[in-house]
Short mmCIF file of C-alpha atoms in Angstrom, two decimals:
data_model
loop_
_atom_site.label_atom_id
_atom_site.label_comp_id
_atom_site.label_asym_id
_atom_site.label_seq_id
_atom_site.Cartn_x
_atom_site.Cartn_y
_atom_site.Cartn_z
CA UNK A 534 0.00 0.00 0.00
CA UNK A 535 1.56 3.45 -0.87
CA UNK A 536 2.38 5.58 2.16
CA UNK A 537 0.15 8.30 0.59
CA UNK A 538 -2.84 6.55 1.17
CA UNK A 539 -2.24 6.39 5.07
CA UNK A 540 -4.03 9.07 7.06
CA UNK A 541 -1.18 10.76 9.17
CA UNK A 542 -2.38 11.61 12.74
CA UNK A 543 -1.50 15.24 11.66
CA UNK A 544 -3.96 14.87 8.80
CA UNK A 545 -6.92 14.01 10.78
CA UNK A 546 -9.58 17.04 11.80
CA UNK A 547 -10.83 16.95 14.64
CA UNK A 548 -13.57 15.21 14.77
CA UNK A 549 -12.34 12.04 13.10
CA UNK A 550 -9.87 12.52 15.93
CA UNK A 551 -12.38 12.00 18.29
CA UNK A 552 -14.30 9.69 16.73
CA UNK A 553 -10.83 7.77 16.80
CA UNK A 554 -10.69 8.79 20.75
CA UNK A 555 -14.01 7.10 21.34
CA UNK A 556 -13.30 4.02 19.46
CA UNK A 557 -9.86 3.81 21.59
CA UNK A 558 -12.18 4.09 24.62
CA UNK A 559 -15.13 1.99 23.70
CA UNK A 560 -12.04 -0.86 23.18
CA UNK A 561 -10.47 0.01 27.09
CA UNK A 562 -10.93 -1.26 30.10
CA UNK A 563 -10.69 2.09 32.40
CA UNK A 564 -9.51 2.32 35.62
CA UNK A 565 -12.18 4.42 37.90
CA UNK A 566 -9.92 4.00 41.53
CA UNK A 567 -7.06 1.10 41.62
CA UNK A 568 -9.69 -1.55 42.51
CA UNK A 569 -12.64 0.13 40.38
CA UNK A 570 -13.13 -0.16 37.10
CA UNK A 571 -15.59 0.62 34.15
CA UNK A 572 -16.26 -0.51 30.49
CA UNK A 573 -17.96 -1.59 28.22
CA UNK A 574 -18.98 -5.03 26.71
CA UNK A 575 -16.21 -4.89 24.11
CA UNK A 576 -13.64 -4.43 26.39
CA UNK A 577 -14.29 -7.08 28.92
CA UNK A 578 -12.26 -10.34 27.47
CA UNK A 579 -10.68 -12.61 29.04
CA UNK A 580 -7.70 -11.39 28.08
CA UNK A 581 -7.83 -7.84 29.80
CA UNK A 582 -9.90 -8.78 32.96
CA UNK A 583 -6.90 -11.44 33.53
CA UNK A 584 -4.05 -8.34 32.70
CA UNK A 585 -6.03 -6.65 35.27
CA UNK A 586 -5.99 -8.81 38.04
CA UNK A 587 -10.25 -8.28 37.85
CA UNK A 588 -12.02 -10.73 40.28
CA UNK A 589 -15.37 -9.39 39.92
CA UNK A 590 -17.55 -8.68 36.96
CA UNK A 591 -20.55 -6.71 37.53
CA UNK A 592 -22.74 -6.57 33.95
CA UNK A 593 -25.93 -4.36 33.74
CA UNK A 594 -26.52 -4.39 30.45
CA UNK A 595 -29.77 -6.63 29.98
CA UNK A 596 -28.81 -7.20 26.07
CA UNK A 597 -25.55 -8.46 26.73
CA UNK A 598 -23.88 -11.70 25.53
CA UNK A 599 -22.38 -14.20 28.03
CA UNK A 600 -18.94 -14.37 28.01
CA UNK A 601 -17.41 -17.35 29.62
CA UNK A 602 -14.21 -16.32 32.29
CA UNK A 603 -11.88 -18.67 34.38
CA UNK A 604 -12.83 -20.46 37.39
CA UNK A 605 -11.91 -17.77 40.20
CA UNK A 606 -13.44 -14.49 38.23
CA UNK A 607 -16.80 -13.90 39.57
CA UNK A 608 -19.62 -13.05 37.61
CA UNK A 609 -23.09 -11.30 37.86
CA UNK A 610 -25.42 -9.94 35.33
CA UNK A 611 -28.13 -7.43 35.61
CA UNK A 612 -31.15 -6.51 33.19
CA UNK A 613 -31.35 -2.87 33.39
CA UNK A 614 -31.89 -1.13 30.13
CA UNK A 615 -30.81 2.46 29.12
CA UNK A 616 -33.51 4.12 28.78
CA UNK A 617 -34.28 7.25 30.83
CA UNK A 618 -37.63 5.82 32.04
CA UNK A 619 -35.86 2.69 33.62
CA UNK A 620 -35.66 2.12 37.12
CA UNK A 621 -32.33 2.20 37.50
CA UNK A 622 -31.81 3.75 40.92
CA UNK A 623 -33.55 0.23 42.56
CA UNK A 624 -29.93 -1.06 42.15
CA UNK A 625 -28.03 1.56 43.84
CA UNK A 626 -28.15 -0.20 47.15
CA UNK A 627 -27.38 -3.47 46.43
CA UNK A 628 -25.26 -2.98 43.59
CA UNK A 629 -23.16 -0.79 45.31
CA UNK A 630 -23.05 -3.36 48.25
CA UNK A 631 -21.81 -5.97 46.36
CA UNK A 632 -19.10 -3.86 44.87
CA UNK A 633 -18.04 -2.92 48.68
CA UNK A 634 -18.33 -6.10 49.78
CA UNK A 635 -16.30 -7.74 47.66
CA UNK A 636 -13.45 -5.36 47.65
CA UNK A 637 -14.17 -5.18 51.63
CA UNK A 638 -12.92 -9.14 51.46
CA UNK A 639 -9.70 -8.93 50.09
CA UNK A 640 -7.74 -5.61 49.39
CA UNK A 641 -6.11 -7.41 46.30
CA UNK A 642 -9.50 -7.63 44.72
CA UNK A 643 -10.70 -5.43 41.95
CA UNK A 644 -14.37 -4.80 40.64
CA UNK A 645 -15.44 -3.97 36.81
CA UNK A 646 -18.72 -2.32 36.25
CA UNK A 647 -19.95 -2.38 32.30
CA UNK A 648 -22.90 -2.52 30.30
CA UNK A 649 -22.44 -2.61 26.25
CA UNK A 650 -20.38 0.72 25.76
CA UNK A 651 -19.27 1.78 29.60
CA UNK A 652 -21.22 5.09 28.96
CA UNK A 653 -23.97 5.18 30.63
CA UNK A 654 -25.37 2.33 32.77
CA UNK A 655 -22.29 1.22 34.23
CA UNK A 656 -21.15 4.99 34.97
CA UNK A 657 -24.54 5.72 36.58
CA UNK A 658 -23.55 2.52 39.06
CA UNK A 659 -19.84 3.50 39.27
CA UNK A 660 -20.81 6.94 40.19
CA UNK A 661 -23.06 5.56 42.94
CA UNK A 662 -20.63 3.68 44.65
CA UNK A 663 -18.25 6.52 44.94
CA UNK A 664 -21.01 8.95 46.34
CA UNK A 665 -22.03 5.81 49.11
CA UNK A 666 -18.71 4.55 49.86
CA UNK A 667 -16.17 6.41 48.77
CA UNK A 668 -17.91 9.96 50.35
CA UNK A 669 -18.11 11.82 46.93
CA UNK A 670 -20.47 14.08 45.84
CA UNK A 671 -22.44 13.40 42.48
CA UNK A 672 -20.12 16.23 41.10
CA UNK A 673 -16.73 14.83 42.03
CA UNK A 674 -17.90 10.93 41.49
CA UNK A 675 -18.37 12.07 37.70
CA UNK A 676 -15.66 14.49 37.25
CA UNK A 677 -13.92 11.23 38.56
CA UNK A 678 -14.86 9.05 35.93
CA UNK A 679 -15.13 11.72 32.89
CA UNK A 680 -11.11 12.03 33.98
CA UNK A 681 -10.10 8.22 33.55
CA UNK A 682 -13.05 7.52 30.93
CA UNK A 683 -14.25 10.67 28.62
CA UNK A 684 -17.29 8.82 27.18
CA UNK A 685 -18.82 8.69 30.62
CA UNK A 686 -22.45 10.16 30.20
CA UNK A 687 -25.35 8.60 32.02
CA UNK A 688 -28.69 9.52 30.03
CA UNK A 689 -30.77 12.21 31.59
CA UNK A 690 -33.06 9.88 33.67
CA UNK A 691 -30.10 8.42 35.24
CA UNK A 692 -28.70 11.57 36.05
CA UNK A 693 -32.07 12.75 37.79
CA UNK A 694 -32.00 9.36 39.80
CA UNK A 695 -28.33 10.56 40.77
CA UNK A 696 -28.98 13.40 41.73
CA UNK A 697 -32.10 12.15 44.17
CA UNK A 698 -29.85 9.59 45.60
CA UNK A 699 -27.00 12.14 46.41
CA UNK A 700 -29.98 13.90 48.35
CA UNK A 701 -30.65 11.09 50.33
CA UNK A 702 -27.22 10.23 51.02
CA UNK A 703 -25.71 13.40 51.44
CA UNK A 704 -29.03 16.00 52.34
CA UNK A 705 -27.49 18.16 49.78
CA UNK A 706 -27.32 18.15 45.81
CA UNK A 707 -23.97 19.18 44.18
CA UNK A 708 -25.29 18.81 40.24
CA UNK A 709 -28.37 20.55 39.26
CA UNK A 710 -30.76 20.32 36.22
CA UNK A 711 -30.42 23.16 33.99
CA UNK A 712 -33.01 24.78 31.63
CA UNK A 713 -30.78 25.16 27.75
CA UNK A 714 -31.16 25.15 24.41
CA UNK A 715 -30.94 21.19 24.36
CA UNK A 716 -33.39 21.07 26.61
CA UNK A 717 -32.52 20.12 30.52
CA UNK A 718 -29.45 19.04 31.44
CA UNK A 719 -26.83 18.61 34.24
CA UNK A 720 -24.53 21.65 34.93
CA UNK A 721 -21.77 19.78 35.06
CA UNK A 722 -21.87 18.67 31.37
CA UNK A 723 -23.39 21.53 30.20
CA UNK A 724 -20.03 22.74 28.36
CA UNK A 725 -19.35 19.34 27.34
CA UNK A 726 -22.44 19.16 25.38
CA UNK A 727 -22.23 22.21 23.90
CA UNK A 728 -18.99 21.82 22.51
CA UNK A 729 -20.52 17.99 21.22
CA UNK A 730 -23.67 20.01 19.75
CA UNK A 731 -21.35 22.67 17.62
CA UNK A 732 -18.88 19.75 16.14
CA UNK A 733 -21.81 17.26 15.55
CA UNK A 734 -25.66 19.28 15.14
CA UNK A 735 -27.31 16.24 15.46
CA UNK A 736 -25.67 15.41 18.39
CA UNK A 737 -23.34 12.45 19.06
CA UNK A 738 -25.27 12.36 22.43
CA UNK A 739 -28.37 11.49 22.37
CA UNK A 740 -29.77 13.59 25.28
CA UNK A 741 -33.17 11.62 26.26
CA UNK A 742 -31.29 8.31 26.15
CA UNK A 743 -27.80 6.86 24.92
CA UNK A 744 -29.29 3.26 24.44
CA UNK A 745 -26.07 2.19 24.80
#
């Protein structure tokens, strides 16, 4: 193949750069806290959860395939669906349980939360965790994961149920709902999706659900 036909990096705008990102991302396993981490479907083989050292699989996508691990990797799977109407915050409690329990039992284990991309679902339960047990706000527990995973974006029923469950936990709120031009959305990402709306107009996140 001639070299000319090769896209340099350097030749790439900017959003095939971070359509590039994404794919990069969608492929990773990332790493939330040292014994936390989040992904998506893709990314969980057997070969990374073993790199890892990954004891404990937590799955919450209900259209997930079953992938097959070794004896000593534990698994469970959970139908919830993406969809902003979904009942997602019936899980916090015990999901977010069984992740402390389990890293409660040995210090050497490590937990990974995914549904089918790691965007939405399995951040809304990551981000959950950290607010119970970790003694983050909603703010910082997402700010956490948008660091170590940019695709992070629960859909905007998820984020309401985050936000009520920070209330409960916390008596306070540190992300709000904000009236826009895309309609309501969390403060936090509000510059985020802006900048998404400008590079894509029909958006590259779907703001009532990410059905991923």
């Amino acid at each position: 193949m001639s070299r000319k036909l090769l896209p340099s990096i350097s030749s790439m705008n900017s959003t095939n750069m971070a359509n590039l990102n994404r794919m990069t991302l969608l492929m990773s396993i990332s790493e939330i806290t040292p014994q936390l981490f989040l992904a998506g479907q893709m990314a969980a083989t057997v070969e990374q959860v073993q790199k890892l050292g990954i004891t404990y699989i937590l799955n919450v996508a209900v259209e997930s395939s079953p992938i097959v691990y070794p004896k000593g990797i534990k698994v469970e799977k959970f139908d919830i669906i993406d969809f902003p109407t979904a009942p997602i915050s019936n899980f916090f409690n015990s999901l977010t349980d069984k992740i402390h329990g389990h890293l409660n039992t040995n210090k050497q284990n490590k937990v990974l939360v995914h549904c089918m991309a790691g965007i939405s679902r399995s951040t809304t339960i990551v981000c959950a965790y950290l607010m119970r047990y970790m003694n983050m706000t909603l703010r910082e527990a997402y700010l956490l994961c948008k660091k170590h995973r940019a695709i992070c974006f629960p859909n905007l029923g998820f984020w309401n149920q985050l936000i009520t469950y920070e209330n409960q936990l916390k008596k306070d709120i540190s992300v709000k709902m904000i009236p826009t031009q895309f309609g309501n959305v969390p403060d936090v990402a509000y510059e985020e999706i802006k900048q998404l709306r400008a590079q894509q107009p029909f958006g590259s996140i779907p703001l009532s659900t990410t059905s991923l």
